[in-house]
Backbone as numpy.savetxt, mean C-alpha at the origin, in Angstrom:
# Nx Ny Nz CAx CAy CAz Cx Cy Cz
-23.61 -4.25 -5.95 -22.63 -5.10 -5.58 -23.99 -5.07 -4.49
-24.75 -6.31 -4.33 -24.56 -7.44 -3.58 -24.40 -7.46 -2.55
-24.58 -7.50 -0.85 -24.05 -8.13 -0.22 -23.30 -9.64 0.20
-24.15 -10.33 -0.71 -23.64 -11.43 -0.06 -22.54 -11.93 -2.04
-22.75 -10.87 -2.84 -20.78 -10.70 -4.13 -20.67 -9.63 -2.85
-20.39 -9.16 -2.75 -19.31 -8.47 -1.95 -18.53 -9.58 -0.88
-19.37 -10.03 -0.41 -19.12 -11.14 1.08 -17.78 -11.96 0.31
-18.78 -12.51 -0.96 -17.51 -13.50 -1.34 -15.87 -12.95 -2.08
-16.58 -11.69 -2.64 -15.06 -11.15 -3.27 -14.76 -10.75 -1.97
-14.39 -10.63 -1.21 -13.63 -9.76 0.36 -12.92 -12.08 0.69
-13.71 -12.82 0.43 -12.83 -14.13 0.19 -12.05 -14.03 -0.32
-12.00 -13.53 -1.51 -10.81 -13.68 -2.45 -9.56 -13.05 -2.20
-9.66 -11.84 -1.21 -8.52 -10.71 -0.63 -8.69 -11.14 0.24
-7.07 -12.02 0.46 -7.56 -12.44 2.50 -6.39 -12.22 2.65
-6.48 -10.73 3.59 -5.06 -10.14 4.51 -4.29 -10.33 4.91
-3.19 -10.16 4.63 -2.04 -11.36 6.26 -2.24 -10.37 7.03
-1.59 -11.37 8.05 -1.60 -10.28 9.84 -0.55 -10.31 9.53
0.52 -9.80 10.57 1.47 -8.91 10.72 2.53 -10.16 11.34
1.98 -11.39 11.90 3.11 -12.16 12.12 2.93 -12.90 11.48
2.60 -13.28 10.40 2.57 -14.58 8.31 4.29 -13.86 8.50
4.99 -14.86 8.22 6.54 -14.97 7.81 6.05 -14.20 6.21
5.70 -14.65 6.12 5.69 -14.34 4.05 5.95 -12.68 4.78
5.61 -12.23 5.17 5.48 -10.30 4.84 6.17 -10.00 5.48
7.53 -10.51 5.47 9.17 -10.08 6.41 10.31 -10.76 5.54
9.67 -11.47 3.70 10.88 -11.82 3.09 10.22 -11.52 1.84
11.49 -11.21 1.02 12.17 -9.99 -0.21 10.57 -10.67 -1.42
10.25 -10.13 -2.44 9.41 -10.11 -3.21 9.74 -10.78 -4.50
9.91 -11.49 -5.66 10.63 -11.53 -6.41 9.77 -10.61 -7.72
10.56 -9.93 -8.94 10.31 -10.16 -9.70 9.43 -10.71 -10.83
8.54 -9.59 -11.56 7.38 -10.80 -12.18 7.67 -10.10 -12.99
7.47 -11.53 -14.34 7.66 -11.54 -15.67 6.48 -11.29 -16.71
6.59 -11.07 -17.79 5.05 -10.69 -18.55 5.67 -11.23 -20.05
4.01 -11.65 -20.38 2.26 -11.18 -19.58 2.30 -11.75 -18.97
1.91 -10.65 -17.95 1.25 -11.03 -16.68 0.30 -12.60 -16.08
0.64 -13.14 -15.61 -0.75 -14.13 -15.38 -1.95 -14.23 -15.26
-3.11 -14.38 -15.19 -5.01 -13.81 -15.16 -4.53 -14.10 -13.98
-4.22 -14.81 -13.10 -4.73 -15.23 -11.73 -4.12 -13.96 -10.98
-3.05 -13.10 -11.69 -2.12 -11.97 -11.06 -2.84 -10.94 -11.27
-4.35 -10.86 -12.97 -5.39 -9.30 -13.65 -6.17 -9.49 -12.29
-6.43 -11.18 -11.94 -8.14 -11.40 -11.00 -7.29 -10.64 -9.53
-6.17 -11.75 -8.70 -6.19 -10.49 -7.56 -6.20 -8.89 -7.59
-5.81 -8.58 -8.81 -5.20 -7.06 -9.11 -6.85 -6.31 -8.80
-7.71 -6.85 -9.86 -8.98 -6.17 -9.75 -9.53 -6.49 -8.86
-9.88 -8.08 -7.93 -10.63 -8.04 -5.93 -9.53 -7.34 -5.74
-8.02 -6.69 -5.06 -7.68 -5.81 -4.28 -8.19 -4.43 -4.33
-8.49 -4.27 -6.06 -8.74 -2.65 -6.34 -10.44 -2.81 -5.59
-11.03 -3.77 -5.67 -12.45 -3.96 -5.04 -11.83 -3.47 -3.61
-11.94 -4.09 -2.69 -11.78 -4.08 -2.07 -11.20 -2.98 -1.33
-10.08 -2.38 -1.83 -9.37 -0.87 -1.58 -10.99 0.44 -1.94
-11.65 0.40 -2.68 -12.31 1.22 -3.84 -13.82 0.80 -1.70
-14.66 -0.53 -2.18 -14.99 0.06 -0.15 -14.36 -0.24 0.73
-13.63 -0.04 0.59 -12.76 0.22 2.18 -12.77 1.76 2.30
-12.56 2.20 1.67 -13.08 4.26 2.45 -14.59 4.56 1.33
-15.24 3.31 1.71 -16.97 3.95 1.07 -17.08 3.68 3.26
-17.34 4.60 3.76 -17.56 4.95 4.20 -18.77 3.93 5.14
-19.59 3.75 4.59 -21.18 3.24 4.77 -20.78 1.88 4.20
-20.37 0.84 3.60 -19.61 -0.58 2.76 -18.64 -0.46 4.17
-18.11 0.44 5.05 -16.44 0.29 5.81 -17.39 -0.07 6.91
-18.15 0.01 7.41 -19.45 -0.09 8.76 -20.11 -1.20 7.96
-20.53 -1.50 6.79 -21.34 -2.65 6.71 -20.75 -3.51 6.67
-19.56 -3.85 5.96 -19.07 -4.69 5.38 -17.45 -5.29 6.80
-17.53 -4.57 7.72 -16.21 -4.54 9.36 -14.94 -4.31 8.54
-15.18 -3.15 7.43 -13.62 -3.76 7.05 -12.77 -1.90 7.43
-11.37 -2.29 7.50 -10.62 -1.48 7.45 -10.30 -1.53 6.52
-10.60 0.68 6.69 -9.59 1.37 5.41 -8.49 1.69 5.18
-8.48 1.36 3.66 -7.40 1.38 3.51 -6.64 1.77 2.45
-5.50 2.15 1.73 -6.04 2.80 0.48 -5.10 2.26 -0.71
-4.03 0.68 -0.74 -3.02 0.22 -0.61 -2.01 -1.30 -0.55
-2.14 -1.74 -1.44 -2.24 -3.25 -0.99 -1.08 -4.35 -1.95
-0.25 -4.80 -1.00 1.12 -5.45 -1.77 0.71 -7.38 -1.82
1.18 -7.62 -2.93 1.11 -8.72 -3.36 1.27 -9.58 -2.18
2.54 -9.11 -1.00 2.86 -10.00 -0.22 2.12 -10.42 0.71
1.24 -9.09 1.01 -0.32 -9.31 1.97 -1.05 -10.48 1.18
-0.95 -10.99 0.78 -1.99 -11.74 -0.35 -1.32 -12.96 0.13
-0.08 -13.20 0.12 0.66 -14.04 0.18 1.30 -14.38 -0.74
1.51 -13.37 -2.48 1.74 -13.73 -3.52 2.80 -13.16 -3.37
4.77 -13.42 -3.25 5.90 -12.85 -3.59 6.07 -12.63 -5.03
5.40 -11.34 -4.87 5.56 -10.81 -6.58 5.92 -9.67 -6.33
6.56 -8.86 -7.02 6.94 -7.77 -6.37 5.73 -6.66 -7.41
4.35 -6.68 -7.13 3.54 -6.13 -7.28 3.34 -5.28 -6.47
2.35 -4.09 -6.71 1.41 -3.21 -5.51 -0.19 -2.46 -6.58
-0.89 -2.19 -5.25 -1.43 -1.46 -5.65 -1.95 0.14 -5.27
-2.86 1.02 -5.81 -2.95 2.23 -4.58 -4.13 2.95 -5.58
-4.74 2.63 -4.50 -6.37 3.26 -5.15 -6.42 3.98 -3.91
-7.29 6.18 -4.28 -6.50 6.96 -3.37 -7.78 7.97 -3.92
-9.19 8.27 -2.89 -10.06 8.58 -2.85 -9.81 10.04 -2.29
-10.12 10.20 -4.06 -10.86 11.97 -4.25 -10.75 12.69 -3.44
-11.46 14.01 -3.65 -12.63 14.59 -2.31 -13.78 14.75 -3.39
-13.68 14.63 -3.99 -14.74 14.70 -5.63 -15.56 13.02 -5.04
-14.56 11.69 -4.78 -15.51 10.29 -4.62 -14.10 9.66 -5.90
-13.65 10.58 -6.20 -13.21 9.46 -7.69 -12.04 8.31 -6.92
-11.59 8.03 -7.86 -9.89 7.80 -7.50 -9.17 8.02 -8.17
-7.89 7.84 -7.74 -6.60 8.01 -8.35 -6.07 6.75 -7.82
-6.19 5.69 -8.96 -4.58 4.28 -9.08 -3.80 4.04 -9.39
-3.00 4.19 -8.96 -1.46 2.97 -9.78 -1.90 0.98 -9.19
-1.14 1.14 -10.74 -1.09 -0.69 -10.86 0.63 -0.56 -10.83
1.00 -1.10 -9.67 2.65 -1.13 -9.74 3.56 -2.23 -9.83
3.90 -2.68 -10.90 5.07 -3.33 -10.89 6.52 -3.46 -11.13
6.73 -4.17 -10.65 8.46 -4.10 -10.16 9.31 -2.82 -10.05
8.23 -1.42 -9.04 9.13 -0.55 -9.09 10.84 -0.61 -8.70
11.57 0.76 -9.32 12.12 1.16 -8.62 12.64 2.46 -8.24
12.55 2.65 -7.30 13.24 4.34 -6.44 13.84 5.36 -7.38
13.71 6.03 -8.51 14.72 6.91 -8.92 15.33 8.26 -8.11
14.24 9.21 -7.33 14.79 9.33 -7.04 14.15 10.50 -6.15
14.46 11.25 -4.36 13.37 12.06 -3.77 14.10 13.04 -2.90
13.78 13.60 -2.43 13.28 14.37 -2.33 13.98 14.97 -1.20
15.01 15.81 -0.89 15.15 15.49 1.00 14.48 16.05 2.17
13.22 17.30 1.92 12.82 16.42 2.45 11.59 16.03 2.86
11.62 15.33 4.68 10.87 14.20 5.20 9.35 15.39 5.70
8.72 13.92 5.26 7.09 13.93 6.53 6.37 12.95 6.00
5.58 12.96 7.89 4.88 12.21 8.16 3.39 11.86 8.57
3.18 10.87 8.36 2.14 10.87 8.42 1.44 11.52 10.22
0.44 12.51 9.82 -0.30 12.82 11.69 -0.36 11.91 12.58
-1.67 11.31 11.75 -2.15 10.02 12.59 -2.29 9.00 13.23
-0.74 9.19 12.56 0.56 7.66 12.10 -0.04 6.51 11.31
1.13 5.94 10.87 0.81 5.09 9.49 0.21 3.84 10.12
-0.65 3.93 8.98 -1.56 2.19 9.50 -0.98 1.30 8.09
-2.16 -0.42 8.23 -1.20 -1.10 7.74 -2.90 -1.63 7.79
-2.60 -2.91 6.44 -4.32 -3.57 6.31 -4.01 -4.93 7.05
-2.02 -4.74 6.89 -2.05 -6.29 7.58 -1.44 -5.51 9.25
-1.58 -5.26 10.06 -1.21 -4.73 11.75 -2.81 -3.71 11.96
-2.60 -4.66 12.86 -4.11 -5.00 13.53 -4.38 -5.03 15.19
-4.02 -2.50 14.68 -3.27 -3.11 15.98 -2.84 -1.31 16.38
-3.38 -0.48 17.35 -2.81 0.58 17.96 -0.86 0.87 17.28
-0.21 1.43 17.04 1.12 1.62 16.96 0.91 3.17 17.00
2.26 3.54 18.17 2.60 4.91 18.81 4.33 4.95 18.24
4.09 6.38 17.35 4.96 6.01 16.58 4.78 7.07 15.21
6.40 7.51 14.47 5.75 8.67 13.32 7.16 7.24 12.27
7.13 7.17 11.07 8.32 6.85 9.92 8.24 8.25 9.69
9.45 8.59 8.92 10.01 9.59 7.99 9.75 8.86 6.80
8.94 9.55 5.94 9.00 9.04 4.71 9.69 10.74 3.69
9.79 9.94 2.29 10.36 11.15 1.32 8.88 11.78 1.37
8.76 13.34 1.08 8.11 14.35 1.00 7.58 13.43 -1.10
8.63 14.10 -2.11 8.15 13.52 -3.10 9.56 12.63 -3.60
8.64 11.51 -4.63 10.14 10.38 -4.87 9.39 10.10 -6.81
10.09 9.87 -7.14 10.21 9.68 -8.71 10.17 8.11 -8.35
9.05 7.29 -10.03 9.36 5.94 -9.64 9.72 4.53 -10.69
10.36 4.13 -11.13 10.26 3.21 -12.50 9.75 2.58 -12.13
8.42 2.24 -12.68 7.80 0.73 -12.50 6.72 0.51 -13.80
6.38 -1.07 -13.90 5.84 -1.42 -15.44 4.76 -1.32 -15.06
3.06 -1.04 -15.99 2.00 -1.08 -16.39 1.55 -3.05 -16.15
0.24 -3.30 -16.62 0.60 -4.60 -16.69 0.35 -5.04 -17.93
0.51 -4.35 -18.29 0.69 -4.49 -20.56 2.64 -4.43 -20.38
3.25 -4.33 -19.55 4.62 -4.39 -19.18 5.18 -3.30 -19.66
4.76 -1.96 -19.51 4.69 -0.90 -20.56 5.94 -0.70 -19.60
6.77 0.37 -19.66 7.53 1.34 -18.77 6.31 2.55 -18.46
7.26 2.78 -17.22 6.29 4.37 -16.89 7.58 4.55 -15.15
7.28 6.58 -15.33 7.71 6.76 -14.73 6.81 7.85 -14.27
6.42 8.59 -12.58 6.09 8.42 -11.44 6.02 9.95 -10.95
6.12 10.93 -10.50 6.73 12.10 -9.55 5.50 12.26 -8.61
5.62 11.16 -7.57 3.86 11.82 -6.60 4.69 11.95 -5.16
3.69 12.69 -4.66 3.48 13.40 -3.68 2.71 13.24 -2.22
3.68 13.64 -1.73 2.44 13.70 0.27 1.50 12.55 0.45
0.83 12.15 0.74 -0.17 10.99 -0.01 -0.16 9.56 -0.38
0.21 9.93 -1.75 0.41 8.80 -2.61 2.16 9.09 -2.42
3.34 9.35 -1.60 4.67 9.14 -2.06 4.44 8.36 -0.68
4.20 9.21 0.68 3.99 7.75 1.33 3.62 6.54 0.70
1.85 6.28 0.30 1.72 5.72 -0.32 2.72 4.44 -0.90
3.31 4.67 -1.78 4.00 4.45 -2.80 5.44 3.39 -1.44
5.53 4.14 -0.75 6.80 4.54 0.02 6.02 3.11 1.08
5.41 2.79 1.19 4.89 2.04 1.70 5.11 0.71 1.73
4.66 0.56 0.02 4.64 -0.68 -0.21 5.15 -0.62 -0.58
7.01 0.05 -1.64 7.54 -1.15 -1.49 8.47 -0.84 -0.49
8.54 -0.85 0.65 8.85 -1.29 1.92 8.44 -2.98 1.94
7.17 -3.10 1.76 6.31 -4.57 1.24 7.33 -5.11 0.35
7.73 -4.79 -0.31 8.59 -5.54 -1.31 9.12 -5.92 -1.14
9.93 -5.57 -0.07 11.18 -6.13 0.41 10.79 -6.73 1.51
9.81 -6.79 1.88 9.37 -7.63 3.39 9.82 -6.61 5.14
9.86 -5.16 4.93 10.07 -4.24 5.39 8.79 -3.81 5.90
8.20 -4.14 7.33 6.66 -3.47 7.95 7.00 -2.14 8.39
6.12 -0.52 8.17 5.94 -0.05 8.32 6.80 0.41 9.84
6.58 -0.43 10.26 6.83 -0.66 12.13 8.04 -0.84 12.14
8.85 -1.32 11.61 10.63 -1.56 11.88 10.74 -0.26 11.63
9.56 0.73 10.56 10.87 1.66 10.48 10.96 3.12 11.39
9.98 2.44 12.53 9.42 3.49 13.73 11.14 3.33 14.72
11.62 4.27 15.33 12.60 3.96 16.53 12.04 3.57 17.24
12.22 2.27 17.58 11.97 1.95 19.15 11.52 2.18 20.00
13.25 3.09 20.69 13.47 3.49 21.27 12.61 4.76 22.32
13.05 5.59 20.93 12.03 7.15 20.58 11.24 7.39 19.30
10.05 6.83 19.16 9.50 6.62 18.28 8.29 8.60 17.97
9.09 9.23 17.99 8.59 10.60 17.78 10.17 11.11 16.91
11.15 10.34 17.18 12.49 10.93 17.07 12.88 11.47 15.60
13.26 12.93 15.92 14.01 13.93 14.86 12.64 14.59 14.43
11.10 14.24 14.56 9.69 15.30 14.55 9.87 16.19 14.02
10.89 17.15 14.53 10.72 18.42 15.08 11.62 18.59 13.50
12.03 18.05 12.86 12.60 18.09 11.54 12.26 17.92 10.09
10.97 17.66 10.47 9.99 16.43 9.07 8.38 17.48 9.22
7.59 17.70 8.18 6.55 18.53 8.27 5.78 17.29 8.40
3.93 16.89 9.16 2.93 16.43 9.41 2.17 16.46 7.87
1.84 15.72 7.61 0.45 15.76 6.68 -0.53 15.15 7.02
């Protein structure tokens, strides 16, 4: 992929800043078959996330690394998000999640030690976000097939973060304003 192609493609994925009111609205369910514009946006978003996790490309193109994107972050209030998690061998584990529902979750709580981040939040944020260590989510794939997925650790945090986006909740909303590290000793860091 040439730099010009990448720059053109990045313009297709315009990630909204946290100040945008659309990020604080609840997204609506998607019906099937999926509109081509949604399929194209899914492809573009995956390309962005993969590039953002390549250290060289990230620096070259001045990207912020990310592993998840909800459609509302792209200005589309539909219940769709994607996760693209780079494995140690360089391959990606990817999920396209449509109309998700939380089925079950572990009692064990975890938090991201370095702090959670978001492609829509362009500032340092102090504090921890309590998340379930394991969750099971029911959702639909791009063809409208129902699936259930049990995810854990980083992927569980990513799913919960993106599902929050679909409900108009930012990770910053989950940090206790008066005590940003509240109950940290009752959770496990990842």
